[in-house]
Amino acid sequence: MRAFVIYTILAFVMTQCPLEEHRFSSSVNPPGSGTVNVDSAYYRDMATIEIEANPNDGWEFAGWSGDTTAQENSLVFTMTRDLAITANFQRPQNAASAFLDTLHVSDGVNQFELYLGMHQEATTGYDNLDWEAPPAAPSGSFYAHFEIPDYNLKGDMRPVTNDPVIWKLAFAPEEGESPIMLTWDFSDSQHTGSLILVDDPESPTFELDMKQETSYQVSSSVNTLYIISSAFTD
């Protein structure tokens, strides 16, 4: 009988006095830069949780703020009180970024716009982010396009990467018209690093900084040039 009374009292105490809980709150700064593996929630007193920050593409972890200022990514907490934690992220120095720029190709009479850029979902081959060029023109006609294996493109989008990227540019003036003139304005470009125009990516005879210049007159004997992207500047 005595044992029954003790158990009854304990059961009453536990139902009337639930275990203490503490709220854990997580956030990221700036919004959209990453995630925290533990969502905001309530945890019982003395519960152990392990948190980790996961940066999105193009970001890197830069430390915690709020109820801790630790720089280590992975942390373990024993919940004895409410906690509010913010995972901070930053753009890596000189990291590649998504961009889209326009290149104008003209022979003085005909003009065409080409688009080059980088996108998180792009591939090195043809995909739904690229624009196919019009069908091949008759011999002696004006044309301009980017070339990749099996495709001629009006717009060529590549993955966002710090590695060098090369666009192959093919063109020709209409027969009897002026040599090709290339023009562009990359002053507002989101591209990070350098964009260099060359005649040969392996052993160029000239290199034009497309971030500093805005045009190039092509020799009448040339029908192919290359644009090289590098995420890092000297």
GROMACS .gro file of C-alpha atoms in nm:
model
  234
    1MET     CA    1   0.000   0.000   0.000
    2ARG     CA    2   0.281   0.239   0.089
    3ALA     CA    3   0.453   0.178  -0.244
    4PHE     CA    4   0.128   0.243  -0.426
    5VAL     CA    5   0.090   0.579  -0.253
    6ILE     CA    6   0.448   0.680  -0.341
    7TYR     CA    7   0.401   0.592  -0.707
    8THR     CA    8   0.072   0.781  -0.713
    9ILE     CA    9   0.238   1.091  -0.566
   10LEU     CA   10   0.526   1.071  -0.817
   11ALA     CA   11   0.286   1.036  -1.106
   12PHE     CA   12   0.090   1.336  -0.985
   13VAL     CA   13   0.406   1.549  -0.951
   14MET     CA   14   0.530   1.457  -1.298
   15THR     CA   15   0.198   1.540  -1.461
   16GLN     CA   16   0.158   1.865  -1.272
   17CYS     CA   17   0.525   1.974  -1.305
   18PRO     CA   18   0.646   1.897  -1.659
   19LEU     CA   19   1.019   1.909  -1.734
   20GLU     CA   20   1.150   2.259  -1.805
   21GLU     CA   21   1.203   2.349  -2.172
   22HIS     CA   22   1.429   2.602  -2.341
   23ARG     CA   23   1.390   2.760  -2.684
   24PHE     CA   24   1.671   2.738  -2.939
   25SER     CA   25   1.646   2.997  -3.219
   26SER     CA   26   1.865   2.990  -3.531
   27SER     CA   27   1.897   3.240  -3.815
   28VAL     CA   28   2.138   3.324  -4.099
   29ASN     CA   29   2.297   3.652  -4.206
   30PRO     CA   30   2.257   3.768  -4.476
   31PRO     CA   31   1.928   3.595  -4.564
   32GLY     CA   32   1.966   3.329  -4.832
   33SER     CA   33   2.341   3.284  -4.779
   34GLY     CA   34   2.316   2.947  -4.605
   35THR     CA   35   2.133   2.727  -4.358
   36VAL     CA   36   2.168   2.591  -4.004
   37ASN     CA   37   2.115   2.218  -3.957
   38VAL     CA   38   1.904   2.265  -3.639
   39ASP     CA   39   1.572   2.446  -3.673
   40SER     CA   40   1.431   2.678  -3.411
   41ALA     CA   41   1.251   2.464  -3.153
   42TYR     CA   42   1.198   2.391  -2.782
   43TYR     CA   43   1.426   2.140  -2.608
   44ARG     CA   44   1.404   1.982  -2.265
   45ASP     CA   45   1.636   2.105  -1.992
   46MET     CA   46   1.986   1.950  -2.025
   47ALA     CA   47   1.919   1.825  -2.380
   48THR     CA   48   2.229   1.820  -2.603
   49ILE     CA   49   2.216   1.962  -2.955
   50GLU     CA   50   2.488   1.992  -3.219
   51ILE     CA   51   2.466   2.276  -3.469
   52GLU     CA   52   2.645   2.332  -3.797
   53ALA     CA   53   2.630   2.607  -4.058
   54ASN     CA   54   2.599   2.513  -4.426
   55PRO     CA   55   2.685   2.788  -4.677
   56ASN     CA   56   2.501   2.809  -5.008
   57ASP     CA   57   2.695   2.820  -5.335
   58GLY     CA   58   2.908   3.133  -5.356
   59TRP     CA   59   2.927   3.184  -4.977
   60GLU     CA   60   3.154   3.077  -4.693
   61PHE     CA   61   3.099   3.049  -4.317
   62ALA     CA   62   3.220   3.359  -4.125
   63GLY     CA   63   3.140   3.273  -3.761
   64TRP     CA   64   2.854   3.269  -3.511
   65SER     CA   65   2.694   3.564  -3.333
   66GLY     CA   66   2.418   3.608  -3.078
   67ASP     CA   67   2.455   3.397  -2.765
   68THR     CA   68   2.796   3.276  -2.887
   69THR     CA   69   3.073   3.437  -3.089
   70ALA     CA   70   3.257   3.118  -3.182
   71GLN     CA   71   3.441   3.087  -3.511
   72GLU     CA   72   3.428   2.708  -3.522
   73ASN     CA   73   3.154   2.582  -3.749
   74SER     CA   74   3.038   2.277  -3.554
   75LEU     CA   75   2.924   2.348  -3.196
   76VAL     CA   76   2.761   2.143  -2.919
   77PHE     CA   77   2.525   2.299  -2.663
   78THR     CA   78   2.363   2.166  -2.345
   79MET     CA   79   2.031   2.341  -2.316
   80THR     CA   80   2.007   2.510  -1.974
   81ARG     CA   81   1.849   2.834  -2.099
   82ASP     CA   82   1.703   2.994  -2.412
   83LEU     CA   83   1.959   3.041  -2.689
   84ALA     CA   84   1.949   3.260  -3.003
   85ILE     CA   85   2.227   3.189  -3.254
   86THR     CA   86   2.302   3.352  -3.593
   87ALA     CA   87   2.522   3.190  -3.857
   88ASN     CA   88   2.709   3.456  -4.053
   89PHE     CA   89   2.829   3.402  -4.409
   90GLN     CA   90   3.040   3.610  -4.646
   91ARG     CA   91   3.141   3.611  -5.010
   92PRO     CA   92   3.483   3.450  -5.058
   93GLN     CA   93   3.746   3.698  -5.169
   94ASN     CA   94   3.782   3.698  -5.549
   95ALA     CA   95   3.518   3.427  -5.585
   96ALA     CA   96   3.349   3.377  -5.921
   97SER     CA   97   2.992   3.504  -5.945
   98ALA     CA   98   2.696   3.466  -6.178
   99PHE     CA   99   2.677   3.726  -6.456
  100LEU     CA  100   2.539   3.793  -6.804
  101ASP     CA  101   2.703   4.033  -7.052
  102THR     CA  102   2.630   4.138  -7.410
  103LEU     CA  103   2.877   4.145  -7.700
  104HIS     CA  104   2.790   4.337  -8.019
  105VAL     CA  105   2.931   4.209  -8.350
  106SER     CA  106   2.904   4.428  -8.661
  107ASP     CA  107   3.045   4.456  -9.015
  108GLY     CA  108   2.916   4.812  -9.057
  109VAL     CA  109   2.588   4.700  -9.217
  110ASN     CA  110   2.485   4.390  -9.023
  111GLN     CA  111   2.486   4.361  -8.644
  112PHE     CA  112   2.427   4.076  -8.403
  113GLU     CA  113   2.413   4.054  -8.024
  114LEU     CA  114   2.575   3.762  -7.844
  115TYR     CA  115   2.544   3.678  -7.475
  116LEU     CA  116   2.806   3.523  -7.251
  117GLY     CA  117   2.779   3.451  -6.884
  118MET     CA  118   2.782   3.215  -6.587
  119HIS     CA  119   2.489   3.059  -6.405
  120GLN     CA  120   2.467   2.823  -6.107
  121GLU     CA  121   2.264   2.571  -6.310
  122ALA     CA  122   2.462   2.592  -6.636
  123THR     CA  123   2.682   2.319  -6.784
  124THR     CA  124   2.987   2.325  -7.010
  125GLY     CA  125   2.778   2.189  -7.299
  126TYR     CA  126   2.445   2.291  -7.447
  127ASP     CA  127   2.154   2.320  -7.202
  128ASN     CA  128   1.826   2.509  -7.161
  129LEU     CA  129   2.010   2.821  -7.037
  130ASP     CA  130   2.187   2.866  -7.374
  131TRP     CA  131   2.047   3.031  -7.687
  132GLU     CA  132   2.099   2.854  -8.017
  133ALA     CA  133   2.221   3.067  -8.306
  134PRO     CA  134   2.016   3.098  -8.627
  135PRO     CA  135   2.086   2.841  -8.901
  136ALA     CA  136   2.415   2.876  -9.088
  137ALA     CA  137   2.410   3.158  -9.344
  138PRO     CA  138   2.506   3.102  -9.711
  139SER     CA  139   2.871   3.142  -9.799
  140GLY     CA  140   2.969   3.509  -9.808
  141SER     CA  141   2.701   3.613  -9.559
  142PHE     CA  142   2.748   3.779  -9.223
  143TYR     CA  143   2.746   3.553  -8.917
  144ALA     CA  144   2.849   3.561  -8.552
  145HIS     CA  145   2.813   3.296  -8.283
  146PHE     CA  146   2.983   3.117  -7.998
  147GLU     CA  147   3.098   2.764  -8.076
  148ILE     CA  148   3.090   2.457  -7.855
  149PRO     CA  149   3.106   2.097  -7.984
  150ASP     CA  150   2.802   2.026  -8.206
  151TYR     CA  151   2.643   2.368  -8.141
  152ASN     CA  152   2.658   2.729  -8.253
  153LEU     CA  153   2.516   2.960  -7.987
  154LYS     CA  154   2.381   3.312  -7.964
  155GLY     CA  155   2.412   3.286  -7.585
  156ASP     CA  156   2.664   3.067  -7.406
  157MET     CA  157   2.617   3.022  -7.030
  158ARG     CA  158   2.880   2.838  -6.825
  159PRO     CA  159   2.886   2.712  -6.464
  160VAL     CA  160   3.000   2.954  -6.193
  161THR     CA  161   3.361   2.854  -6.131
  162ASN     CA  162   3.697   2.994  -6.027
  163ASP     CA  163   3.868   2.789  -6.298
  164PRO     CA  164   3.950   2.957  -6.631
  165VAL     CA  165   3.660   2.950  -6.878
  166ILE     CA  166   3.702   3.001  -7.254
  167TRP     CA  167   3.435   3.114  -7.500
  168LYS     CA  168   3.517   3.049  -7.868
  169LEU     CA  169   3.381   3.330  -8.086
  170ALA     CA  170   3.334   3.274  -8.461
  171PHE     CA  171   3.230   3.546  -8.711
  172ALA     CA  172   3.265   3.678  -9.066
  173PRO     CA  173   3.150   3.997  -9.242
  174GLU     CA  174   2.919   3.992  -9.538
  175GLU     CA  175   3.121   3.972  -9.857
  176GLY     CA  176   3.230   4.322  -9.959
  177GLU     CA  177   3.157   4.479  -9.619
  178SER     CA  178   3.394   4.616  -9.357
  179PRO     CA  179   3.596   4.391  -9.123
  180ILE     CA  180   3.426   4.284  -8.803
  181MET     CA  181   3.402   4.529  -8.514
  182LEU     CA  182   3.337   4.400  -8.163
  183THR     CA  183   3.189   4.636  -7.902
  184TRP     CA  184   3.078   4.588  -7.542
  185ASP     CA  185   3.029   4.768  -7.212
  186PHE     CA  186   3.117   4.561  -6.907
  187SER     CA  187   3.129   4.856  -6.666
  188ASP     CA  188   2.823   4.722  -6.480
  189SER     CA  189   2.916   4.355  -6.514
  190GLN     CA  190   2.871   4.127  -6.213
  191HIS     CA  191   3.167   3.922  -6.337
  192THR     CA  192   3.448   3.888  -6.083
  193GLY     CA  193   3.806   3.879  -6.210
  194SER     CA  194   3.927   3.932  -6.564
  195LEU     CA  195   3.780   3.891  -6.914
  196ILE     CA  196   4.056   3.880  -7.175
  197LEU     CA  197   4.011   3.875  -7.554
  198VAL     CA  198   4.281   3.674  -7.737
  199ASP     CA  199   4.344   3.522  -8.077
  200ASP     CA  200   4.484   3.196  -7.940
  201PRO     CA  201   4.420   3.070  -7.584
  202GLU     CA  202   4.741   2.864  -7.584
  203SER     CA  203   4.989   3.117  -7.728
  204PRO     CA  204   4.816   3.452  -7.792
  205THR     CA  205   4.977   3.721  -8.005
  206PHE     CA  206   4.762   3.985  -7.832
  207GLU     CA  207   4.561   4.012  -7.509
  208LEU     CA  208   4.289   4.277  -7.468
  209ASP     CA  209   4.145   4.351  -7.123
  210MET     CA  210   3.770   4.369  -7.184
  211LYS     CA  211   3.717   4.533  -6.843
  212GLN     CA  212   3.933   4.828  -6.952
  213GLU     CA  213   3.852   4.852  -7.325
  214THR     CA  214   3.512   4.864  -7.495
  215SER     CA  215   3.583   4.771  -7.860
  216TYR     CA  216   3.814   4.581  -8.093
  217GLN     CA  217   3.859   4.606  -8.471
  218VAL     CA  218   3.922   4.255  -8.607
  219SER     CA  219   4.171   4.197  -8.887
  220SER     CA  220   4.004   4.093  -9.213
  221SER     CA  221   4.203   3.767  -9.209
  222VAL     CA  222   4.068   3.659  -8.867
  223ASN     CA  223   3.737   3.476  -8.816
  224THR     CA  224   3.787   3.326  -8.468
  225LEU     CA  225   3.872   3.484  -8.131
  226TYR     CA  226   3.851   3.368  -7.771
  227ILE     CA  227   3.730   3.527  -7.447
  228ILE     CA  228   3.900   3.395  -7.135
  229SER     CA  229   3.746   3.441  -6.792
  230SER     CA  230   3.951   3.420  -6.476
  231ALA     CA  231   3.802   3.468  -6.131
  232PHE     CA  232   4.130   3.602  -5.994
  233THR     CA  233   4.313   3.916  -6.094
  234ASP     CA  234   4.686   3.965  -6.065
   0.00000   0.00000   0.00000
